[in-house]
Short mmCIF file of C-alpha atoms and ligand atoms in Angstrom, two decimals:
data_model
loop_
_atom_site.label_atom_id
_atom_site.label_comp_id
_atom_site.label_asym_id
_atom_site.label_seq_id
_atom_site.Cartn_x
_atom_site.Cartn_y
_atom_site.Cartn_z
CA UNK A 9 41.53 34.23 -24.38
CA UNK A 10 43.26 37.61 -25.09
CA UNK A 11 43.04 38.55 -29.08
CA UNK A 12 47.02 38.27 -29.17
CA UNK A 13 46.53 34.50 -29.01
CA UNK A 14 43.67 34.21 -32.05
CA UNK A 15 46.60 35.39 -34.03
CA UNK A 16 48.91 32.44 -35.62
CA UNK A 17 52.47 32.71 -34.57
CA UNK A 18 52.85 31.41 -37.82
CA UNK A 19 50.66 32.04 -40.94
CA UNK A 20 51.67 30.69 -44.45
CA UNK A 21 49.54 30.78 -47.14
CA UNK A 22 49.59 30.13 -50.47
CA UNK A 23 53.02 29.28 -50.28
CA UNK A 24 55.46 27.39 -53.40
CA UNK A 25 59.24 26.94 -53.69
CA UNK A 26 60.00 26.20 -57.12
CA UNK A 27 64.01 25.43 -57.73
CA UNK A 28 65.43 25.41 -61.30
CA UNK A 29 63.71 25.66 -64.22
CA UNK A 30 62.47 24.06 -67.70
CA UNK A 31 63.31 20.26 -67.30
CA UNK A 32 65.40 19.76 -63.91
CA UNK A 33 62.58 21.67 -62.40
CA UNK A 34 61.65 20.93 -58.68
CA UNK A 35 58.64 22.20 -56.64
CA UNK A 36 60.12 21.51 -53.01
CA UNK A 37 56.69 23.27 -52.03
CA UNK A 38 53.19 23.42 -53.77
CA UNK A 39 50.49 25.80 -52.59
CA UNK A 40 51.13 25.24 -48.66
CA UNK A 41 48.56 26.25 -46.12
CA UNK A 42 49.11 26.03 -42.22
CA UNK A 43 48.54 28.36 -39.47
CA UNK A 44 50.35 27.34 -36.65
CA UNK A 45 49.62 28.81 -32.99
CA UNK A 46 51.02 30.38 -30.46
CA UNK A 47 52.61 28.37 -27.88
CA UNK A 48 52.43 25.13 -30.36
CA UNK A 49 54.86 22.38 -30.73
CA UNK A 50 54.29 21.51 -33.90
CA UNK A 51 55.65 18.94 -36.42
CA UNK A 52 56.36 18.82 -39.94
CA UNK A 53 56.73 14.97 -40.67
CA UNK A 54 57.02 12.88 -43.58
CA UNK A 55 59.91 11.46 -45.85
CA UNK A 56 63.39 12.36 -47.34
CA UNK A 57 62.63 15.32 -49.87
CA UNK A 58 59.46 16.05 -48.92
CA UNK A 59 59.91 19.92 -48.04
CA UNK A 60 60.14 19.98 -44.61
CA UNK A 61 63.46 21.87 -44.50
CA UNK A 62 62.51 24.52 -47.39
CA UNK A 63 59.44 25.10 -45.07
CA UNK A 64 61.89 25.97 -42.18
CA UNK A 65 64.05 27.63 -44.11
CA UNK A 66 61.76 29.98 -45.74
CA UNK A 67 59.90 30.70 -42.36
CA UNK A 68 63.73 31.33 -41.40
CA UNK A 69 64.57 33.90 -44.10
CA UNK A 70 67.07 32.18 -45.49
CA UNK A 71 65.03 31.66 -49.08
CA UNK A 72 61.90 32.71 -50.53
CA UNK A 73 59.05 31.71 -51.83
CA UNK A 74 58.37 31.49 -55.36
CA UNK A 75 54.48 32.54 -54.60
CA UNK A 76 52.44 32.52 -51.57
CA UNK A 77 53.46 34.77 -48.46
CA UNK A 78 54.40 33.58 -44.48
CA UNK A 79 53.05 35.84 -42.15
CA UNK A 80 54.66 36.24 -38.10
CA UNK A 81 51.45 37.43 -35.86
CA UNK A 82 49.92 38.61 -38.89
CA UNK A 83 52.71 40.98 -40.23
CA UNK A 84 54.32 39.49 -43.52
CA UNK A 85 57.47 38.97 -42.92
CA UNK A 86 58.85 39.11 -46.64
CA UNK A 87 60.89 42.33 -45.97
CA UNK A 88 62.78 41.26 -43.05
CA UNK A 89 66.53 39.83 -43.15
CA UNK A 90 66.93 36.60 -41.32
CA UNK A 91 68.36 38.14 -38.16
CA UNK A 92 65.74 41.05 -38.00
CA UNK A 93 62.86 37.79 -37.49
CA UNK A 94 62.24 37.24 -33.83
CA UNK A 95 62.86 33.37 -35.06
CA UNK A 96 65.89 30.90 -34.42
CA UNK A 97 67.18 27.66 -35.92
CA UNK A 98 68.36 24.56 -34.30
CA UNK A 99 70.29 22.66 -36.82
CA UNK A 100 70.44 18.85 -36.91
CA UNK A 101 74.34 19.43 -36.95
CA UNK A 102 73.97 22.01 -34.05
CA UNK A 103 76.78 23.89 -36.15
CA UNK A 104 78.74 25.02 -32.34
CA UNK A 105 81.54 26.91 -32.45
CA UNK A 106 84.10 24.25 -31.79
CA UNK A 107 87.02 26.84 -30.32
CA UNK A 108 84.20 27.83 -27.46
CA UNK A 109 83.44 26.88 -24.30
CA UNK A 110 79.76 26.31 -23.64
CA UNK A 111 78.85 29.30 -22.24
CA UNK A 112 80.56 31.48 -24.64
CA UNK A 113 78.35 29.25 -27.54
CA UNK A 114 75.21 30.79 -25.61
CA UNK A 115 76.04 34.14 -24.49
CA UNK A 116 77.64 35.01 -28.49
CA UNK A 117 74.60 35.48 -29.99
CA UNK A 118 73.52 38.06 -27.59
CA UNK A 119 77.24 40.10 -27.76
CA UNK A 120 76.66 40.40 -31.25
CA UNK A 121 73.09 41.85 -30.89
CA UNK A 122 74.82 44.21 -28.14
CA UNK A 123 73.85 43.48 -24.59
CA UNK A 124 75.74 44.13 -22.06
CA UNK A 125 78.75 41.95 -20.03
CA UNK A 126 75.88 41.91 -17.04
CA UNK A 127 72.73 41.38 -19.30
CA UNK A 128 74.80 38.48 -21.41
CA UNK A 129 75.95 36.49 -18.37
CA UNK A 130 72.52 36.91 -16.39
CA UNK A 131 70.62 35.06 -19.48
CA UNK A 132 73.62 32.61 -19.74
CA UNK A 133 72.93 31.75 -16.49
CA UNK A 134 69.31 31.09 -17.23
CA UNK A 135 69.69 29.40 -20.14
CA UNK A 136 72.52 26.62 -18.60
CA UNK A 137 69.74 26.22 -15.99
CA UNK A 138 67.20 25.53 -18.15
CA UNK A 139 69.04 22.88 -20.12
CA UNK A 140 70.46 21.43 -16.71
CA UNK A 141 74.28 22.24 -18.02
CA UNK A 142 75.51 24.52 -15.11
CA UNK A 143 78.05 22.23 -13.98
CA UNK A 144 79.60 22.06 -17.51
CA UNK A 145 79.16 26.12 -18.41
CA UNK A 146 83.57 26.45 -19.09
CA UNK A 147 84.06 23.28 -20.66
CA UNK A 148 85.00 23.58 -24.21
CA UNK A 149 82.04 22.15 -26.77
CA UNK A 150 84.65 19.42 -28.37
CA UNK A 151 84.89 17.61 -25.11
CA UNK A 152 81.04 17.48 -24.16
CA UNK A 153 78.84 14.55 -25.06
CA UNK A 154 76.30 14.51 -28.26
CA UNK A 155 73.15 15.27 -26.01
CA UNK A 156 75.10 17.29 -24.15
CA UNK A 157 75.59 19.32 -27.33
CA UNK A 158 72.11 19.39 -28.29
CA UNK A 159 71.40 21.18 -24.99
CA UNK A 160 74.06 23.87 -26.00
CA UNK A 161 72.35 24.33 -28.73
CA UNK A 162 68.86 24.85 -27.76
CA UNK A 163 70.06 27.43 -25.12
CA UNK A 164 72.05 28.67 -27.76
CA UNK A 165 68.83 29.12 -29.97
CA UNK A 166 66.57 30.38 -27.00
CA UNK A 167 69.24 32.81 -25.18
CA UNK A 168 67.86 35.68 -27.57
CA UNK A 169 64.06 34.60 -26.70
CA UNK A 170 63.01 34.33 -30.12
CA UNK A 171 59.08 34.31 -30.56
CA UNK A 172 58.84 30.84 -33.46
CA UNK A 173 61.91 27.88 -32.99
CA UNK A 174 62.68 25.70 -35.67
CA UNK A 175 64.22 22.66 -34.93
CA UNK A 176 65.44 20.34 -38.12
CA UNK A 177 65.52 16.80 -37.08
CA UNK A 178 67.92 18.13 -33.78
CA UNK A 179 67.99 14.38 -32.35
CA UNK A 180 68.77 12.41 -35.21
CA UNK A 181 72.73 11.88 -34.57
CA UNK A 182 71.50 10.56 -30.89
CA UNK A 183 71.28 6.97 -30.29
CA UNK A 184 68.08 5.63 -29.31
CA UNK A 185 68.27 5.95 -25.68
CA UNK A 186 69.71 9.64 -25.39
CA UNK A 187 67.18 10.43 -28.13
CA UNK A 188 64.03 9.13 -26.06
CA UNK A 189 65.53 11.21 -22.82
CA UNK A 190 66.40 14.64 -25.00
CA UNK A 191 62.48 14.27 -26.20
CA UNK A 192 61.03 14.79 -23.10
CA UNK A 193 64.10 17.24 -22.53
CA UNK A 194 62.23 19.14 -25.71
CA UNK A 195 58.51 18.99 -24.51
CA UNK A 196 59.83 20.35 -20.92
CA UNK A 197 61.26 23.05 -22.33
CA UNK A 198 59.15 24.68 -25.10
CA UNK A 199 56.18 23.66 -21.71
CA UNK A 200 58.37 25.89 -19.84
CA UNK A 201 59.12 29.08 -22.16
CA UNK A 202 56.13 29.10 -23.37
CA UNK A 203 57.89 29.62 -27.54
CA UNK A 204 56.62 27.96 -30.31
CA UNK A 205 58.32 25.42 -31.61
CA UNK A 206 58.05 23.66 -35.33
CA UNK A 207 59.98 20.89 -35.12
CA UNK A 208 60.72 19.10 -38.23
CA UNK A 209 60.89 14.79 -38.11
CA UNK A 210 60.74 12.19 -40.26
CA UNK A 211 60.02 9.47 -37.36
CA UNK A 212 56.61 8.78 -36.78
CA UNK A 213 56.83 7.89 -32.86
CA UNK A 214 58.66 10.81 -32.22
CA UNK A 215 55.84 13.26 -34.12
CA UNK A 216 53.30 10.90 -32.20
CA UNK A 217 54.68 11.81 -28.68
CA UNK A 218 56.22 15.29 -28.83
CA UNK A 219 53.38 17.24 -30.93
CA UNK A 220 50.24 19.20 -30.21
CA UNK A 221 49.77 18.89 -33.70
CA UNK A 222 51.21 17.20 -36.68
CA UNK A 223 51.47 18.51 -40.38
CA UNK A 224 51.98 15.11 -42.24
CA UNK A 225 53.78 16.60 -45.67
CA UNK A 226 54.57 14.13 -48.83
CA UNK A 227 56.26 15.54 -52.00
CA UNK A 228 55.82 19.57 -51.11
CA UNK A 229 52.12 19.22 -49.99
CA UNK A 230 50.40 19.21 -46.75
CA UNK A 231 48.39 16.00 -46.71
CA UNK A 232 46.81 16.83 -42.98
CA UNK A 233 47.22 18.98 -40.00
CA UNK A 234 45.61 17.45 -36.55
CA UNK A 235 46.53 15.95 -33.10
CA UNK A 236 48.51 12.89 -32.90
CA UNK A 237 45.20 10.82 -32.34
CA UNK A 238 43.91 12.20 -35.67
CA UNK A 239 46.74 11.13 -37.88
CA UNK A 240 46.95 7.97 -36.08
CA UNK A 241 43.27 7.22 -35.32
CA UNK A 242 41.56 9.16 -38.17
CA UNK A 243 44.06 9.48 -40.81
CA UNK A 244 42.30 10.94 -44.08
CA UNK A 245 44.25 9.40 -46.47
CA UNK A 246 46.13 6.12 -47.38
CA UNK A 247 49.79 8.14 -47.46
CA UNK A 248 48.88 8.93 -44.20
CA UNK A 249 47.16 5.70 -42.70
CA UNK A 250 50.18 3.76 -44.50
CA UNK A 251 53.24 6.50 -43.00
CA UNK A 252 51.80 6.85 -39.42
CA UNK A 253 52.32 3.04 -37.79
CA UNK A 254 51.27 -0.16 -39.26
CA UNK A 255 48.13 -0.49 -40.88
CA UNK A 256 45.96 -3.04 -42.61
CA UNK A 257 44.06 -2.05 -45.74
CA UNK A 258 40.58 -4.04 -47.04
CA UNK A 259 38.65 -2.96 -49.31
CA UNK A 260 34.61 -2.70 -48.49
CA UNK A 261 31.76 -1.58 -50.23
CA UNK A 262 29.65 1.33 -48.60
CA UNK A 263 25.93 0.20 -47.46
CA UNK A 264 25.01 3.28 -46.21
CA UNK A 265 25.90 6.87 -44.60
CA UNK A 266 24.81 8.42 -41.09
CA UNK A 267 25.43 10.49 -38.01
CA UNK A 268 29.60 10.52 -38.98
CA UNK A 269 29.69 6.81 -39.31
CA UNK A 270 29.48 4.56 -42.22
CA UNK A 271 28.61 1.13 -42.45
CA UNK A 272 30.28 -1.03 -44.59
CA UNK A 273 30.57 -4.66 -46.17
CA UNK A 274 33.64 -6.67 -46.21
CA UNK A 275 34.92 -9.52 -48.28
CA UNK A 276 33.06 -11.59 -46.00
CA UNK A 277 30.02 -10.19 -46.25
CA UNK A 278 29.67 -9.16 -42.70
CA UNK A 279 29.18 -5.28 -41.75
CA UNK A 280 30.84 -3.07 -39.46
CA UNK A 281 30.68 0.67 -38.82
CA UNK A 282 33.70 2.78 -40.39
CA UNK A 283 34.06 6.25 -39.39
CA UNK A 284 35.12 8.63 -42.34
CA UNK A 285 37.24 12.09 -42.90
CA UNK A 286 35.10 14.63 -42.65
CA UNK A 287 35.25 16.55 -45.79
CA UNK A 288 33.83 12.96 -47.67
CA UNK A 289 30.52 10.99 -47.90
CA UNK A 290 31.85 7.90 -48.81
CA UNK A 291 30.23 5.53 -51.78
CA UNK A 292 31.16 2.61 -53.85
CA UNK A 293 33.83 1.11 -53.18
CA UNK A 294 36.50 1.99 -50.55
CA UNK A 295 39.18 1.28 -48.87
CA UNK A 296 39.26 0.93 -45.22
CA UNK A 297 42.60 1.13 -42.43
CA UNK A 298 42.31 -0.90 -39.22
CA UNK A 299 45.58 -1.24 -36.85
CA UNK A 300 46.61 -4.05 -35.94
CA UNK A 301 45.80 -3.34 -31.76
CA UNK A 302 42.38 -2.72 -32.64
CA UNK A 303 41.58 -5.77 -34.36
CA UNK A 304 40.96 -8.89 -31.78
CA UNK A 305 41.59 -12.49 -32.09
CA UNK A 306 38.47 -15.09 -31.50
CA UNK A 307 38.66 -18.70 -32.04
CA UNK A 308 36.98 -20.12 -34.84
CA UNK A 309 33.58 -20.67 -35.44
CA UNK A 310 32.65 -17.39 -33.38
CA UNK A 311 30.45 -15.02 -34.98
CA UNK A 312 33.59 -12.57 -36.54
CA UNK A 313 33.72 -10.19 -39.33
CA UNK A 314 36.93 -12.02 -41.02
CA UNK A 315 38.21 -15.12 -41.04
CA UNK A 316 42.23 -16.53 -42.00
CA UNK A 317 45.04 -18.24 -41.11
CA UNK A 318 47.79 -17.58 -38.37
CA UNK A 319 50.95 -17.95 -40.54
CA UNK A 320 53.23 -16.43 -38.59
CA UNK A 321 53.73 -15.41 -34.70
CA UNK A 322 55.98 -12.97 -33.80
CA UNK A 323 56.83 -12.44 -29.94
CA UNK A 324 58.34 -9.04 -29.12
CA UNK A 325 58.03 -8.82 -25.52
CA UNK A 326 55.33 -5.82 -24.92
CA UNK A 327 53.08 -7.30 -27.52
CA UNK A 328 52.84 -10.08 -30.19
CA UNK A 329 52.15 -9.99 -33.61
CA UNK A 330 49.94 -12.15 -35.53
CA UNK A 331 50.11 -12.73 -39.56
CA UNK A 332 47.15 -13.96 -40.95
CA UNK A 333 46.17 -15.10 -44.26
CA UNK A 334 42.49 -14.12 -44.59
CA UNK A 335 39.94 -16.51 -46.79
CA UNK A 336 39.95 -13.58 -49.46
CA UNK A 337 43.81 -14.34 -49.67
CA UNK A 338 44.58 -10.47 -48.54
CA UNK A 339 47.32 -10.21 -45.19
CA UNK A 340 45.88 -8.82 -42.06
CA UNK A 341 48.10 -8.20 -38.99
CA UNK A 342 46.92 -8.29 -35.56
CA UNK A 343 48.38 -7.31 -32.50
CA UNK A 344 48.20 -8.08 -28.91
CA UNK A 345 49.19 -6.88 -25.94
CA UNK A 346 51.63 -9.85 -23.73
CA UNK A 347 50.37 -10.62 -20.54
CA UNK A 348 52.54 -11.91 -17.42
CA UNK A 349 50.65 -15.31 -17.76
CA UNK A 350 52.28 -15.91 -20.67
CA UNK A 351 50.44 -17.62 -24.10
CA UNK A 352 47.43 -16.26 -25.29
CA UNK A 353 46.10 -19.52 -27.02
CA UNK A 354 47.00 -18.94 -30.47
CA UNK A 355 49.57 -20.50 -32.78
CA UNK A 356 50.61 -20.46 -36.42
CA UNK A 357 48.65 -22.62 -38.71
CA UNK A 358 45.80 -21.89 -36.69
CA UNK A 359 42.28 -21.12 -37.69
CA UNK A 360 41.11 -17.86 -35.82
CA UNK A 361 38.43 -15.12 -36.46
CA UNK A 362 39.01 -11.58 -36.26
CA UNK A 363 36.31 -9.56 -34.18
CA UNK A 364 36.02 -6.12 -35.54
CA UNK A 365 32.78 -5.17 -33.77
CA UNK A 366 34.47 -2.44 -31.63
CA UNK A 367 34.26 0.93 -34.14
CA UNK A 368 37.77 0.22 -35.32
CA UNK A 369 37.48 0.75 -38.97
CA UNK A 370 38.42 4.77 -40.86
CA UNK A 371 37.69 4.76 -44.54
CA UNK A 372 40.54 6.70 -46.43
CA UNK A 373 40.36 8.17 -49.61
CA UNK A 374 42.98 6.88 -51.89
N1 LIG B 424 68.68 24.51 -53.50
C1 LIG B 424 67.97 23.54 -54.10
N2 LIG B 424 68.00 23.37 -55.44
C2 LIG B 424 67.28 22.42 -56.05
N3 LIG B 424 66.48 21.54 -55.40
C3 LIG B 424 66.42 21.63 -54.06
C4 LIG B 424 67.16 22.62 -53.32
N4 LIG B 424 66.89 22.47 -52.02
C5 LIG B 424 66.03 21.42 -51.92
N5 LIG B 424 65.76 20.93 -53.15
C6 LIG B 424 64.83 19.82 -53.44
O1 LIG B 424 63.58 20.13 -52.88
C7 LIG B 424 62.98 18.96 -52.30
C8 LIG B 424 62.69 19.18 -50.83
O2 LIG B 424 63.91 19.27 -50.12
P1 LIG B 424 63.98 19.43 -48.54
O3 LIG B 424 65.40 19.63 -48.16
O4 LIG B 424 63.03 20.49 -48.12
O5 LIG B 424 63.45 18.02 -48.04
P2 LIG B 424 63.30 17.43 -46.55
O6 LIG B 424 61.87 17.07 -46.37
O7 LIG B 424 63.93 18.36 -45.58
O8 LIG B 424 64.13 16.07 -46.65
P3 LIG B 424 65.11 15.35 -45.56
O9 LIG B 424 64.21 14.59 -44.62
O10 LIG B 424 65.92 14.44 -46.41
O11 LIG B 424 65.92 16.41 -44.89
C9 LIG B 424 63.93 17.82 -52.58
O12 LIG B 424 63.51 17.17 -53.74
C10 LIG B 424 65.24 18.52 -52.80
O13 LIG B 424 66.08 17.77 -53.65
MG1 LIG B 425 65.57 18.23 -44.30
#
């Protein structure tokens, strides 16, 4: 590994954005920490207000920080106007120029900074390849299609090869479909150029497939950084368990501590393992997450670590979901995965056990 790539593309530290003052105060951002890599697509995720856009925007230059400082391959970049930071924006509105065709969206950037006729239309060219939007380069931007749009604007944002791209929520004005297809569009691009992208959602699945790694973010803090299978398989805390996917939540008392696992006691008395984040020892009482897929069925009377009642099945084609009523009175979801055969044996009012044996259980701190 060359030493150019132990440097973060993208350093912030210490970092607050404080709006207003006295009373109508706000802190968009409290005492942020992330380094973010080179060659990363990484995700800010979590709900409406959260910061996710101040974060962009003050990586962008377009605001500061109140404290803290962002640093761009270890340089701070405090001193530099917006368009003097090798970084670009893709807006969720893609904010085209309407008048333009689609080539002239791409190439203006790149007049204004001075290139040549030659050197503008030979990276126009490169760009509308990359995006798969040759055959469409002299058609004005008003009579193009939403994802068709979207690509404009990524080549837009890419034609002056900026180092760090930020992308706010670009594919939430796409339907479902277009959305799923300009995803991969997304991955095979930033695979391809090799930038760094920080891509800002507030949907869950997408975060899950798109990222490297995710920065899960709820009221101006960072509540974890990791892959997609650590927010989803070892999420540290309930915000997280309870924003990443459907979880159930049980509380268990801790028996003992060892070797990164836990064991703990359920309602029930019976005890599984429970792994735990790793900057805990777990005691007392705690609360445990187990999704729904990793929890099993069994019939009743098998040895299981809960027992209920099926109140409700619900049949949605991949998989079905079970409701239960457990004999504690809490709600536990399971879910399982439809085969072509058809039923699986279980039915509402039933009474089922739930085998938990299989290292499914995280402890999160509350
Ligand atoms: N210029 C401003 N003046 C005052 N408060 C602001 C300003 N800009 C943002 N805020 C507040 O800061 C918080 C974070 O806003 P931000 O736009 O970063 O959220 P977000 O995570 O991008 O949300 P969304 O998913 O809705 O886009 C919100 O409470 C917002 O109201
Ligand atoms: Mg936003």
């Amino acid at each position: 590994m060359t030493e150019k790539s132990t440097i973060p593309a993208i350093e912030v530290r210490g970092v607050s954005r404080i709006y207003g003052e006295g009373e109508s105060q706000v802190a968009a951002l409290r005492d942020i920490y992330v380094s973010i890599r080179q060659n990363e697509f990484f995700t800010l995720l979590g709900p409406s207000g959260c910061g996710k856009t101040t974060l962009l925007r003050l990586i962008a230059g377009f605001d500061f920080p109140t404290t803290g400082e962002i640093l761009l391959y270890g340089e701070d970049i405090a001193p530099l106007p917006p368009f003097k930071r090798p970084v670009n924006t893709v807006f969720q509105s893609y904010a085209l120029f309407p008048h333009m065709t689609v080539s002239q969206n791409i190439g203006f950037g790149l007049q204004m900074l001075g290139q040549s006729k030659a050197e503008v239309k030979t990276r126009v060219d490169e760009m509308l390849a990359l995006v798969h939007m040759e055959a469409m380069r002299d058609r004005a931007v008003s009579q193009i299609s939403g994802g068709q749009q979207q690509r404009v604007a990524l080549a837009r944002a890419l034609a002056p090869k900026p180092k760090v791209l930020l992308l706010d929520e670009p594919l939430s004005a796409l339907d479902y479909k277009l959305r799923k297809e300009m995803q991969i569009e997304l991955k095979r691009v930033q695979a391809e150029t090799g930038i760094t992208f920080i891509f800002v959602t507030h949907d869950q699945e997408e975060a899950l497939t798109m990222s490297d790694r995710i920065a899960v973010m709820s009221h101006g803090s960072i509540r974890q950084v990791g892959s997609p299978w650590d927010i989803y398989d070892r999420p540290a805390e309930r915000f997280v368990a309870d924003f990443i996917g459907e979880t159930n939540f049980l509380e268990a008392e801790v028996m003992s501590v060892g070797d990164g696992r836990a064991t703990v006691r359920l309602s029930s008395g019976v005890q599984i393992p429970a792994t735990y984040p790793e900057d805990t020892v777990p005691n007392g009482r705690v609360t445990i997450v187990i999704r729904p897929e990793h929890a099993q069925l069994v019939q009743a009377g098998t040895a299981a670590a809960l027992n209920g009642i099926i109140q409700n099945v619900v049949y949605l084609g991949t998989d079905t979901h079970f409701h239960l009523l457990l004999d504690d009175g809490t709600v536990f979801i399971v879910r399982q995965q439809n085969s072509k055969s058809g039923s699986c044996g279980f039915a509402a009012g039933q009474s089922v056990g739930i085998d938990l044996s299989h290292d499914v259980a995280q402890i999160v701190k509350d």
